[in-house]
Coordinates of C-alpha atoms and ligand atoms in Angstrom, one line a residue:
M1 CA -28.6 49.6 62.3
A2 CA -26.1 47.9 64.6
R3 CA -28.9 46.2 66.5
T4 CA -30.4 44.8 63.2
R5 CA -27.0 43.2 62.1
S6 CA -26.5 41.5 65.5
S7 CA -30.1 40.2 65.6
S8 CA -29.7 38.5 62.1
L9 CA -26.4 36.9 63.2
S10 CA -28.0 35.4 66.3
T11 CA -30.9 34.1 64.1
R12 CA -28.3 32.2 61.9
L13 CA -26.4 30.8 64.9
R14 CA -29.5 29.2 66.3
Y15 CA -29.2 26.5 63.6
C16 CA -26.0 25.4 65.3
N17 CA -27.7 24.9 68.7
P18 CA -28.8 21.2 69.3
A19 CA -31.7 22.5 71.4
Y20 CA -33.2 24.1 68.3
Y21 CA -33.6 20.7 66.7
L22 CA -34.8 19.0 69.8
K23 CA -37.7 21.3 69.9
R24 CA -38.3 20.7 66.1
P25 CA -38.1 16.9 65.5
K26 CA -39.2 17.1 61.8
R27 CA -36.1 19.3 61.0
L28 CA -33.9 16.9 62.9
A29 CA -35.2 14.0 60.8
L30 CA -34.6 16.0 57.6
L31 CA -31.1 16.8 58.7
F32 CA -30.5 13.1 59.4
I33 CA -31.8 12.0 56.0
A34 CA -29.6 14.6 54.2
F35 CA -26.6 13.3 56.1
V36 CA -27.3 9.6 55.2
C37 CA -27.7 10.6 51.5
A38 CA -24.4 12.5 51.4
T39 CA -22.6 9.6 53.1
L40 CA -24.1 7.1 50.6
M41 CA -23.0 9.2 47.6
V42 CA -19.4 9.5 48.9
W43 CA -19.3 5.7 49.7
D44 CA -20.6 4.8 46.3
R45 CA -18.1 7.0 44.5
Q46 CA -15.3 5.5 46.5
S47 CA -16.3 2.0 45.8
L48 CA -16.5 2.8 42.0
I49 CA -13.0 4.1 42.1
R50 CA -11.9 1.0 44.0
E51 CA -13.6 -1.3 41.4
H52 CA -11.9 0.6 38.6
E53 CA -8.6 0.3 40.3
E54 CA -9.1 -3.4 40.7
E55 CA -10.1 -3.8 37.0
L56 CA -7.0 -1.8 35.9
F57 CA -4.9 -3.9 38.1
K58 CA -6.3 -7.1 36.5
L59 CA -5.9 -5.7 33.0
N60 CA -2.3 -4.8 33.8
D61 CA -1.7 -8.3 35.0
E62 CA -3.2 -9.8 31.9
L63 CA -1.1 -7.5 29.7
K64 CA 2.0 -8.6 31.5
H65 CA 1.0 -12.2 31.0
L66 CA 0.3 -11.8 27.3
R67 CA 3.6 -10.0 26.9
T68 CA 5.5 -12.9 28.5
L69 CA 3.5 -15.4 26.4
L70 CA 4.5 -13.5 23.2
E71 CA 8.1 -13.4 24.2
D72 CA 8.1 -17.2 25.0
L73 CA 6.4 -18.1 21.7
P74 CA 9.0 -19.7 19.5
T75 CA 6.9 -18.7 16.5
G76 CA 6.5 -15.1 17.8
R77 CA 6.5 -12.8 14.8
A78 CA 9.1 -10.1 15.0
S79 CA 7.1 -6.8 15.3
E80 CA 7.2 -4.8 12.1
K81 CA 6.6 -1.6 14.0
E82 CA 9.5 -2.0 16.3
V83 CA 12.0 0.8 15.9
V84 CA 15.4 -0.8 15.9
P85 CA 18.5 1.3 15.2
E86 CA 19.8 0.5 11.7
D87 CA 22.6 -1.9 11.3
P88 CA 25.3 -0.2 9.2
I89 CA 26.1 -3.4 7.3
E90 CA 22.5 -3.7 6.3
A91 CA 22.6 -0.2 4.9
Q92 CA 25.8 -0.9 3.0
R93 CA 24.4 -4.1 1.5
R94 CA 21.2 -2.3 0.5
E95 CA 23.3 0.3 -1.4
K96 CA 25.1 -2.5 -3.2
V97 CA 21.8 -4.0 -4.3
K98 CA 20.6 -0.6 -5.4
D99 CA 23.8 -0.2 -7.4
A100 CA 23.0 -3.5 -9.1
M101 CA 19.5 -2.2 -10.0
I102 CA 21.0 1.0 -11.4
H103 CA 23.4 -1.1 -13.5
A104 CA 20.6 -3.4 -14.7
W105 CA 18.2 -0.6 -15.4
S106 CA 20.7 1.7 -17.2
S107 CA 21.8 -1.2 -19.4
Y108 CA 18.2 -1.7 -20.3
E109 CA 17.7 2.0 -20.9
K110 CA 20.7 2.1 -23.1
Y111 CA 20.3 -1.1 -25.3
A112 CA 16.6 -2.2 -25.0
W113 CA 14.5 0.8 -24.1
G114 CA 10.8 0.1 -24.4
Q115 CA 11.3 -3.5 -25.5
D116 CA 10.4 -6.5 -23.3
E117 CA 13.9 -7.8 -22.3
L118 CA 17.5 -7.0 -22.8
Q119 CA 20.0 -9.4 -24.3
P120 CA 23.1 -8.1 -22.6
Q121 CA 25.8 -10.0 -24.6
T122 CA 24.5 -8.9 -28.0
K123 CA 23.3 -5.5 -26.6
N124 CA 19.8 -5.5 -28.0
G125 CA 16.2 -5.8 -26.9
V126 CA 13.8 -8.6 -27.6
N127 CA 10.0 -8.6 -27.4
S128 CA 9.4 -11.9 -25.6
F129 CA 6.0 -10.7 -24.3
G130 CA 4.6 -9.0 -27.4
G131 CA 6.3 -5.6 -27.0
L132 CA 4.7 -4.4 -23.8
G133 CA 7.9 -3.0 -22.3
A134 CA 7.8 -5.9 -19.8
T135 CA 11.1 -5.0 -18.1
L136 CA 10.1 -1.4 -17.9
V137 CA 6.7 -2.1 -16.4
D138 CA 8.1 -4.8 -14.2
S139 CA 10.7 -2.4 -12.8
L140 CA 8.4 0.6 -12.0
D141 CA 7.8 -0.3 -8.4
T142 CA 11.4 -1.4 -7.8
L143 CA 12.7 1.9 -9.0
Y144 CA 10.2 3.8 -6.9
I145 CA 10.9 1.8 -3.7
M146 CA 14.6 2.2 -4.2
G147 CA 14.1 6.0 -4.5
L148 CA 15.4 6.1 -8.2
H149 CA 12.9 8.8 -9.0
E150 CA 14.5 10.2 -12.2
Q151 CA 14.6 6.7 -13.7
F152 CA 11.0 6.2 -12.5
Q153 CA 9.9 9.4 -14.2
R154 CA 11.4 8.4 -17.5
A155 CA 9.7 5.1 -17.3
R156 CA 6.4 6.8 -16.4
E157 CA 6.7 9.0 -19.4
W158 CA 7.1 5.9 -21.6
V159 CA 4.0 4.3 -20.1
A160 CA 2.1 7.6 -20.8
T161 CA 3.3 8.0 -24.4
S162 CA 4.3 4.7 -25.8
L163 CA 2.7 1.7 -24.0
D164 CA 0.4 0.3 -26.6
F165 CA -1.5 -2.9 -26.1
N166 CA -3.0 -3.1 -29.5
K167 CA -0.6 -5.9 -30.6
D168 CA -1.3 -8.7 -33.0
Y169 CA 0.4 -11.0 -30.5
E170 CA -0.5 -14.3 -28.9
A171 CA 0.1 -13.3 -25.3
S172 CA 0.2 -15.5 -22.2
V173 CA -2.7 -14.4 -20.0
F174 CA -0.7 -15.4 -16.9
E175 CA 2.6 -13.6 -17.8
T176 CA 0.7 -10.5 -19.0
T177 CA -1.3 -10.4 -15.8
I178 CA 1.5 -10.9 -13.3
R179 CA 4.0 -8.6 -15.0
V180 CA 1.9 -5.9 -16.7
V181 CA -1.4 -5.8 -14.8
G182 CA 0.5 -6.4 -11.5
G183 CA 3.3 -4.0 -12.3
L184 CA 0.9 -1.2 -13.2
L185 CA -1.3 -1.7 -10.2
S186 CA 1.6 -1.6 -7.9
A187 CA 2.9 1.6 -9.4
Y188 CA -0.6 3.0 -8.9
D189 CA -0.8 1.9 -5.3
L190 CA 2.6 3.5 -4.6
T191 CA 2.1 6.8 -6.4
D192 CA -1.6 7.3 -6.7
D193 CA -1.0 8.3 -10.3
K194 CA -4.2 7.3 -12.2
L195 CA -2.3 6.8 -15.5
F196 CA -1.2 3.4 -14.1
L197 CA -4.7 2.3 -13.1
D198 CA -6.1 3.3 -16.5
K199 CA -3.4 1.3 -18.3
A200 CA -3.9 -1.7 -16.0
R201 CA -7.6 -1.6 -16.8
E202 CA -7.0 -1.3 -20.6
I203 CA -4.8 -4.4 -20.7
A204 CA -7.1 -6.4 -18.4
D205 CA -10.0 -5.6 -20.7
R206 CA -8.1 -7.2 -23.5
L207 CA -7.4 -10.3 -21.5
L208 CA -10.9 -10.7 -20.2
P209 CA -12.4 -12.8 -23.1
A210 CA -9.9 -15.6 -22.1
W211 CA -12.4 -16.5 -19.2
D212 CA -15.3 -17.0 -21.5
T213 CA -15.2 -20.8 -21.4
P214 CA -18.0 -23.2 -20.4
S215 CA -16.4 -23.7 -16.9
G216 CA -15.0 -20.3 -16.4
I217 CA -11.4 -21.8 -16.2
P218 CA -9.6 -19.5 -18.6
Y219 CA -7.8 -20.2 -21.8
N220 CA -4.1 -19.4 -21.3
I221 CA -3.4 -17.5 -24.5
I222 CA -5.1 -14.6 -26.2
N223 CA -4.3 -12.4 -29.1
L224 CA -4.0 -8.9 -27.7
A225 CA -5.4 -7.2 -30.8
H226 CA -8.0 -9.7 -31.9
G227 CA -9.0 -11.8 -28.9
R228 CA -9.5 -15.4 -30.0
P229 CA -8.4 -17.1 -26.8
H230 CA -7.1 -20.6 -26.8
N231 CA -4.8 -23.0 -25.1
P232 CA -1.3 -23.9 -26.3
S233 CA -1.2 -27.0 -28.5
W234 CA 1.4 -28.7 -26.3
T235 CA -1.0 -29.0 -23.4
G236 CA -3.5 -31.0 -25.6
G237 CA -6.1 -28.3 -25.2
E238 CA -5.9 -28.2 -21.4
S239 CA -5.5 -25.1 -19.3
I240 CA -2.5 -25.0 -16.9
L241 CA -3.3 -24.9 -13.2
A242 CA -0.8 -22.1 -12.3
D243 CA -1.7 -20.1 -15.4
S244 CA -5.4 -20.2 -14.5
G245 CA -5.2 -19.7 -10.8
T246 CA -2.8 -16.8 -10.7
E247 CA -4.8 -13.8 -11.7
Q248 CA -7.0 -13.5 -8.6
V249 CA -4.8 -11.1 -6.7
E250 CA -4.5 -8.7 -9.6
F251 CA -8.1 -8.9 -10.8
I252 CA -9.6 -8.5 -7.3
A253 CA -7.3 -5.5 -6.8
L254 CA -8.4 -4.0 -10.1
S255 CA -12.1 -4.4 -9.2
Q256 CA -11.4 -2.8 -5.8
R257 CA -9.6 0.2 -7.4
T258 CA -12.0 0.7 -10.3
G259 CA -15.2 -0.2 -8.6
D260 CA -16.0 -2.5 -11.6
P261 CA -16.8 -6.0 -10.3
K262 CA -16.3 -7.9 -13.6
Y263 CA -12.5 -8.6 -13.1
Q264 CA -13.0 -10.0 -9.6
Q265 CA -16.0 -12.1 -10.8
K266 CA -14.1 -13.8 -13.6
A267 CA -11.1 -14.5 -11.5
E268 CA -13.0 -15.8 -8.5
K269 CA -15.2 -18.0 -10.6
V270 CA -12.1 -20.1 -11.3
I271 CA -11.4 -20.8 -7.7
A272 CA -15.1 -21.5 -7.1
Q273 CA -15.1 -24.0 -9.9
L274 CA -11.9 -25.7 -8.6
N275 CA -13.4 -25.8 -5.1
K276 CA -16.3 -27.9 -6.3
T277 CA -14.1 -30.9 -6.7
F278 CA -11.2 -29.9 -4.5
P279 CA -9.6 -33.0 -2.9
D280 CA -9.0 -33.3 0.9
D281 CA -5.2 -33.0 0.4
G282 CA -5.7 -29.9 -1.7
L283 CA -3.4 -31.1 -4.5
L284 CA -4.4 -30.6 -8.1
P285 CA -2.7 -31.9 -11.2
I286 CA -1.2 -29.2 -13.5
Y287 CA -3.8 -29.6 -16.3
I288 CA -7.5 -28.6 -16.0
D289 CA -10.1 -29.1 -18.7
P290 CA -11.6 -25.7 -19.5
D291 CA -14.9 -27.2 -20.7
K292 CA -15.6 -29.4 -17.7
G293 CA -13.6 -27.4 -15.1
T294 CA -12.0 -30.5 -13.7
A295 CA -8.5 -31.8 -13.4
G296 CA -7.4 -34.9 -15.3
Y297 CA -4.4 -37.2 -14.8
A298 CA -1.2 -35.1 -14.7
T299 CA 1.7 -34.3 -12.5
I300 CA 1.1 -32.7 -9.1
T301 CA 3.9 -30.2 -8.3
F302 CA 4.8 -27.1 -6.3
G303 CA 7.2 -26.3 -9.1
A304 CA 6.5 -25.3 -12.7
M305 CA 2.8 -25.0 -13.7
G306 CA 1.5 -25.7 -10.3
D307 CA 3.3 -23.3 -7.9
S308 CA 1.5 -19.9 -7.8
F309 CA -2.0 -21.5 -7.8
Y310 CA -1.2 -22.5 -4.2
E311 CA 0.5 -19.2 -3.5
Y312 CA -2.6 -17.2 -4.5
L313 CA -5.0 -19.2 -2.3
L314 CA -3.0 -17.7 0.6
K315 CA -2.5 -14.3 -0.9
V316 CA -6.2 -13.7 -1.7
W317 CA -6.9 -14.4 2.0
I318 CA -4.2 -11.9 3.0
Q319 CA -5.3 -9.4 0.4
G320 CA -8.9 -9.6 1.7
N321 CA -7.5 -8.8 5.2
K322 CA -8.3 -12.4 6.4
T323 CA -12.0 -11.6 6.8
S324 CA -14.8 -14.2 6.5
A325 CA -15.3 -13.1 2.9
V326 CA -12.0 -14.7 2.0
K327 CA -12.0 -17.6 4.5
P328 CA -12.8 -20.2 1.8
Y329 CA -9.4 -19.4 0.2
R330 CA -7.7 -20.0 3.6
D331 CA -9.5 -23.3 3.9
M332 CA -8.4 -24.4 0.5
W333 CA -4.9 -23.3 1.2
E334 CA -4.8 -25.3 4.5
K335 CA -5.9 -28.4 2.7
S336 CA -3.1 -27.9 0.2
M337 CA -0.7 -27.6 3.0
I338 CA -1.8 -31.0 4.2
G339 CA -1.0 -32.2 0.7
L340 CA 2.3 -30.4 0.7
S341 CA 3.3 -32.1 4.0
S342 CA 2.5 -35.5 2.5
L343 CA 5.1 -34.8 -0.3
I344 CA 7.9 -34.0 2.1
R345 CA 10.9 -36.4 2.1
R346 CA 14.4 -36.1 3.5
T347 CA 17.7 -36.9 1.9
T348 CA 20.5 -39.1 3.1
P349 CA 22.9 -38.5 4.6
S350 CA 22.3 -34.8 5.4
S351 CA 18.5 -34.9 5.9
F352 CA 17.6 -32.0 3.6
A353 CA 13.8 -31.7 3.4
Y354 CA 12.4 -31.4 -0.1
I355 CA 9.0 -31.4 -1.8
C356 CA 8.5 -34.4 -4.1
E357 CA 6.4 -34.3 -7.3
K358 CA 3.6 -36.8 -7.7
N359 CA 2.4 -38.8 -10.6
G360 CA -0.6 -40.9 -9.8
N361 CA 0.4 -42.7 -6.6
T362 CA 4.1 -42.4 -7.3
L363 CA 6.4 -39.8 -5.8
A364 CA 9.3 -38.4 -7.8
N365 CA 12.4 -37.3 -5.9
K366 CA 12.7 -34.1 -7.8
M367 CA 12.2 -30.5 -6.9
D368 CA 12.3 -27.3 -9.1
E369 CA 14.0 -24.2 -7.9
L370 CA 10.7 -22.6 -8.7
A371 CA 9.2 -24.5 -5.7
C372 CA 11.6 -22.6 -3.4
F373 CA 8.9 -19.9 -3.1
A374 CA 7.2 -22.5 -0.8
P375 CA 9.3 -21.8 2.4
G376 CA 8.2 -18.1 2.2
M377 CA 4.6 -19.1 1.6
L378 CA 4.6 -21.5 4.5
A379 CA 6.2 -18.9 6.8
L380 CA 3.6 -16.3 5.7
G381 CA 0.7 -18.7 6.2
S382 CA 1.9 -20.2 9.4
F383 CA 0.7 -17.3 11.4
G384 CA -2.9 -18.1 10.6
Y385 CA -2.8 -21.4 12.5
G386 CA -3.0 -22.1 16.2
P387 CA 0.3 -22.3 18.1
E388 CA 1.1 -26.0 17.4
E389 CA 0.4 -26.0 13.7
S390 CA 2.0 -22.6 13.3
K391 CA 5.3 -23.9 14.9
K392 CA 5.2 -27.0 12.7
F393 CA 4.8 -25.1 9.4
L394 CA 7.3 -22.4 10.3
S395 CA 9.8 -25.1 11.1
L396 CA 9.1 -26.9 7.8
A397 CA 9.6 -23.5 6.1
E398 CA 13.0 -23.1 7.7
E399 CA 14.0 -26.6 6.8
L400 CA 13.0 -26.1 3.1
A401 CA 14.7 -22.7 3.0
W402 CA 18.0 -24.5 4.1
T403 CA 17.6 -27.0 1.3
C404 CA 17.0 -24.2 -1.3
Y405 CA 20.0 -22.3 0.0
N406 CA 22.0 -25.5 -0.5
F407 CA 20.8 -25.6 -4.1
Y408 CA 23.0 -22.6 -4.4
Q409 CA 25.8 -23.5 -2.1
S410 CA 26.3 -27.0 -3.7
T411 CA 27.4 -25.8 -7.1
P412 CA 30.9 -24.4 -8.1
T413 CA 29.4 -21.0 -9.0
K414 CA 27.2 -20.9 -5.9
L415 CA 24.2 -20.3 -8.1
A416 CA 21.3 -22.8 -8.2
G417 CA 20.4 -24.9 -11.1
E418 CA 16.8 -25.1 -12.4
N419 CA 15.9 -28.4 -10.7
Y420 CA 17.4 -31.0 -8.4
F421 CA 17.2 -34.8 -7.9
F422 CA 17.6 -36.5 -4.6
N423 CA 19.1 -40.0 -4.8
A424 CA 19.6 -42.1 -1.7
G425 CA 23.0 -41.5 -0.2
Q426 CA 23.8 -38.6 -2.4
D427 CA 21.7 -35.7 -0.9
L428 CA 21.0 -33.4 -3.8
S429 CA 22.3 -33.3 -7.4
V430 CA 21.6 -30.7 -10.0
G431 CA 19.4 -31.8 -12.9
T432 CA 18.8 -29.0 -15.5
S433 CA 21.8 -26.9 -14.8
W434 CA 20.9 -23.5 -16.0
N435 CA 20.3 -20.5 -13.8
I436 CA 18.1 -17.7 -15.3
L437 CA 18.4 -15.2 -12.4
R438 CA 15.3 -16.6 -10.6
P439 CA 14.1 -15.0 -7.4
E440 CA 12.3 -17.8 -5.4
T441 CA 14.9 -18.7 -2.8
I442 CA 15.6 -15.0 -2.1
E443 CA 11.9 -14.4 -1.9
S444 CA 11.6 -17.1 0.8
L445 CA 14.7 -15.7 2.7
F446 CA 13.0 -12.3 2.7
Y447 CA 9.8 -13.6 4.2
L448 CA 11.6 -15.7 6.8
W449 CA 13.8 -12.8 7.8
R450 CA 10.8 -10.5 8.1
L451 CA 8.7 -13.0 10.0
T452 CA 11.3 -14.5 12.4
G453 CA 13.9 -11.6 12.7
N454 CA 16.6 -14.2 12.2
K455 CA 19.6 -12.5 10.6
T456 CA 20.9 -15.8 9.2
Y457 CA 18.5 -15.3 6.3
Q458 CA 20.1 -12.0 5.5
E459 CA 23.5 -13.7 5.4
W460 CA 22.3 -16.3 3.0
G461 CA 20.7 -13.7 0.8
W462 CA 24.0 -11.7 0.8
N463 CA 25.9 -14.8 -0.3
I464 CA 23.6 -15.4 -3.2
F465 CA 23.7 -11.8 -4.2
Q466 CA 27.5 -12.0 -4.3
A467 CA 27.4 -15.1 -6.5
F468 CA 25.1 -13.1 -8.9
E469 CA 27.6 -10.3 -8.9
K470 CA 30.5 -12.6 -9.6
N471 CA 29.0 -14.8 -12.3
S472 CA 26.1 -12.8 -13.8
R473 CA 27.2 -9.2 -13.9
I474 CA 28.7 -8.0 -17.2
D475 CA 29.4 -4.5 -18.5
S476 CA 26.0 -4.4 -20.3
G477 CA 23.7 -5.8 -17.6
Y478 CA 23.1 -9.2 -15.9
V479 CA 22.9 -12.5 -17.6
G480 CA 21.9 -16.0 -16.6
L481 CA 24.2 -19.0 -16.7
K482 CA 23.8 -21.9 -19.2
D483 CA 25.4 -24.1 -16.7
V484 CA 26.0 -23.5 -13.0
N485 CA 28.8 -26.0 -13.0
T486 CA 30.9 -24.3 -15.6
G487 CA 29.7 -20.7 -15.3
V488 CA 29.1 -20.4 -19.0
K489 CA 26.8 -17.3 -19.5
D490 CA 23.6 -17.0 -21.5
N491 CA 22.3 -13.8 -23.2
M492 CA 19.2 -12.8 -21.3
M493 CA 18.4 -10.4 -18.5
Q494 CA 14.9 -11.7 -17.4
S495 CA 12.5 -9.0 -16.5
F496 CA 11.8 -10.7 -13.1
F497 CA 15.4 -10.1 -12.1
L498 CA 14.6 -6.4 -11.8
A499 CA 11.0 -7.0 -10.6
E500 CA 11.7 -9.7 -8.0
T501 CA 15.3 -10.8 -7.4
L502 CA 16.7 -7.3 -6.8
K503 CA 13.5 -6.1 -5.1
Y504 CA 13.5 -8.9 -2.5
L505 CA 17.2 -8.5 -2.0
Y506 CA 16.8 -4.7 -1.4
L507 CA 13.9 -5.4 1.1
L508 CA 16.0 -8.1 2.8
F509 CA 18.4 -5.3 3.8
S510 CA 15.8 -2.6 4.5
P511 CA 13.8 -1.7 7.7
T512 CA 10.7 -3.9 8.0
S513 CA 8.5 -0.8 7.7
V514 CA 9.5 -0.5 4.0
I515 CA 6.5 -2.2 2.3
S516 CA 5.3 -3.7 5.6
L517 CA 3.7 -7.1 5.4
D518 CA 0.9 -5.8 7.5
E519 CA -0.1 -3.4 4.8
W520 CA 1.0 -4.9 1.5
V521 CA 0.7 -8.2 -0.3
F522 CA 3.1 -9.2 -3.1
N523 CA 1.8 -10.7 -6.3
T524 CA 3.8 -13.6 -7.7
E525 CA 6.0 -11.2 -9.6
A526 CA 6.8 -9.3 -6.4
H527 CA 4.6 -6.4 -7.1
P528 CA 3.3 -5.1 -3.8
L529 CA -0.4 -4.3 -3.7
K530 CA -2.2 -2.5 -0.8
I531 CA -4.3 -4.7 1.4
V532 CA -7.9 -3.6 1.3
T533 CA -10.5 -5.1 3.5
R534 CA -13.2 -6.8 1.5
H535 CA -16.8 -6.0 2.3
D536 CA -18.5 -8.8 0.3
D537 CA -21.3 -10.8 1.9
K538 CA -20.0 -12.6 5.0
S539 CA -20.6 -16.1 3.6
S540 CA -17.8 -16.3 1.1
G541 CA -15.9 -14.2 -1.4
I542 CA -16.0 -17.2 -3.6
K543 CA -19.6 -18.2 -3.5
N544 CA -20.8 -14.7 -3.6
R545 CA -19.2 -14.1 -6.9
D546 CA -22.3 -13.0 -8.7
R547 CA -23.0 -10.0 -6.6
P548 CA -19.8 -8.6 -5.1
N549 CA -20.4 -5.5 -3.2
I550 CA -17.1 -3.7 -3.7
K551 CA -16.3 -0.8 -1.5
L552 CA -14.5 1.9 -3.4
R553 CA -11.2 2.5 -1.8
G554 CA -10.6 5.9 -0.3
R555 CA -7.8 7.7 -2.1
K556 CA -5.8 7.9 1.1
E557 CA -5.9 4.1 1.6
G558 CA -3.5 3.4 -1.2
R559 CA -0.6 5.4 0.2
P560 CA 2.5 3.7 1.5
Ligands
DMJ601 C1 8.1 -15.2 -12.2 O1 7.6 -14.7 -13.3 C2 7.1 -15.5 -11.1 O2 7.6 -15.6 -9.9 C3 6.3 -16.8 -11.4 O3 5.4 -17.0 -10.4 C4 7.3 -17.9 -11.5 N1 8.3 -17.6 -12.4 C5 9.0 -16.4 -12.5 C6 10.3 -16.3 -11.7 O4 11.1 -17.4 -11.7

């Protein structure tokens, strides 16, 4: 047994003896080949590791470089995801704005429940929009965002039980869309409660016949119970540019959420029609012929009756997640910004930039407060340009915001009038001197603060809020001023005060993650709608209007 074990050991050891291989050259060759292969494998692996390390090194370098570039960019957008410890002053200011909303809302609940608007001095409601509960519907998302859940639930209950669209009323298609369709869709996106979507669809169906015109440019008025769309007599039968070009965001959103393309088709056909004869400067007069689909001779303005047409060119692009399907909207908007730039003049002596109005070839040195949405729009759109243009438009936005802020600061009440004139040597002087609690300047301050991170815009917003508190707050709500010079009050709490003015103020003092601009787009009445990528044919969301391929939105996609 012992001998057997020692003989097997000596058999194995012979493989270690070089003489063994010298006598057997084939085995030596095999051993050599095996050695070469093993060496090659190890070397190959090592060089792979080295290559990866080098790649990682390069990527790290690139990352560092990009970071420095981002920091150096003057137009660098403040990151919305950044977690910054909350400034206690911001929180206090936000609470003050929330108090204002509670006061406005409880006055409405007490004196005008279910009616369109509250008249705070006489403590009654009026149905200025046909009895659709405009203030209530306009306030749903503001209540929700501010965390006023009991108030929100009472409002929801009213929508469920009492919101009735079967009204023999000649409604403005534009006002009904931006306030009612927009308000309901926003409530739906925030809560996922299908009641709001069903109601939005119901009212949109009643508005839809307004688009049945030879050109697809809608009539601006429709009877909610009987249809019969038409234009107001004072426009001479023409459709208004802003009224016709400010339903796209809501109607596209409605198609995306219901899966029914007809709303989107009607609304996009309008832009497709206007694009056929769109001028190089992207400026359109405020009246459009609904038969021919072309603009005639009329004022060009970023104020009343023009404003939100330009706003929606940009917002449809953002709403469509800036994909190729919505590129034509961006192209049209960029043309319009060339036009806007051509209307910019500066005052003497203080060099306030302002946007002129245009009649034929003549510029009028006049600007509406309504046009003060433009700084926010320019700031929002500036990030779609290359670095140079982006800087130019952001800086124009900042200049215009300064002018708009001075519309407020230049009056004894520190509230802006409705429009301003700019006469040589006199900077700005108020024209129509009422203030009806409009939001546009605050809207722009909100965008500028969100996009630049510059706290000055919060300070300006706070000053304007305090002027509202001082001049417009009364025991039974908020009123406008008949005259910003004397402070004499009117008797109306506009529904957009709750939908827009207070919402933008609240967001101005909230963390940037609350309704992030990366995920939401605001309609022109400040109703946030979820951004949903469009999956239309790549060529163009406009041209492809006849066969939109709408991807039904996943239920989770609509959550904040
Ligand atoms: C609002 O209804 C909307 O912002 C609209 O686009 C313009 N006018 C009012 C607020 O001033």
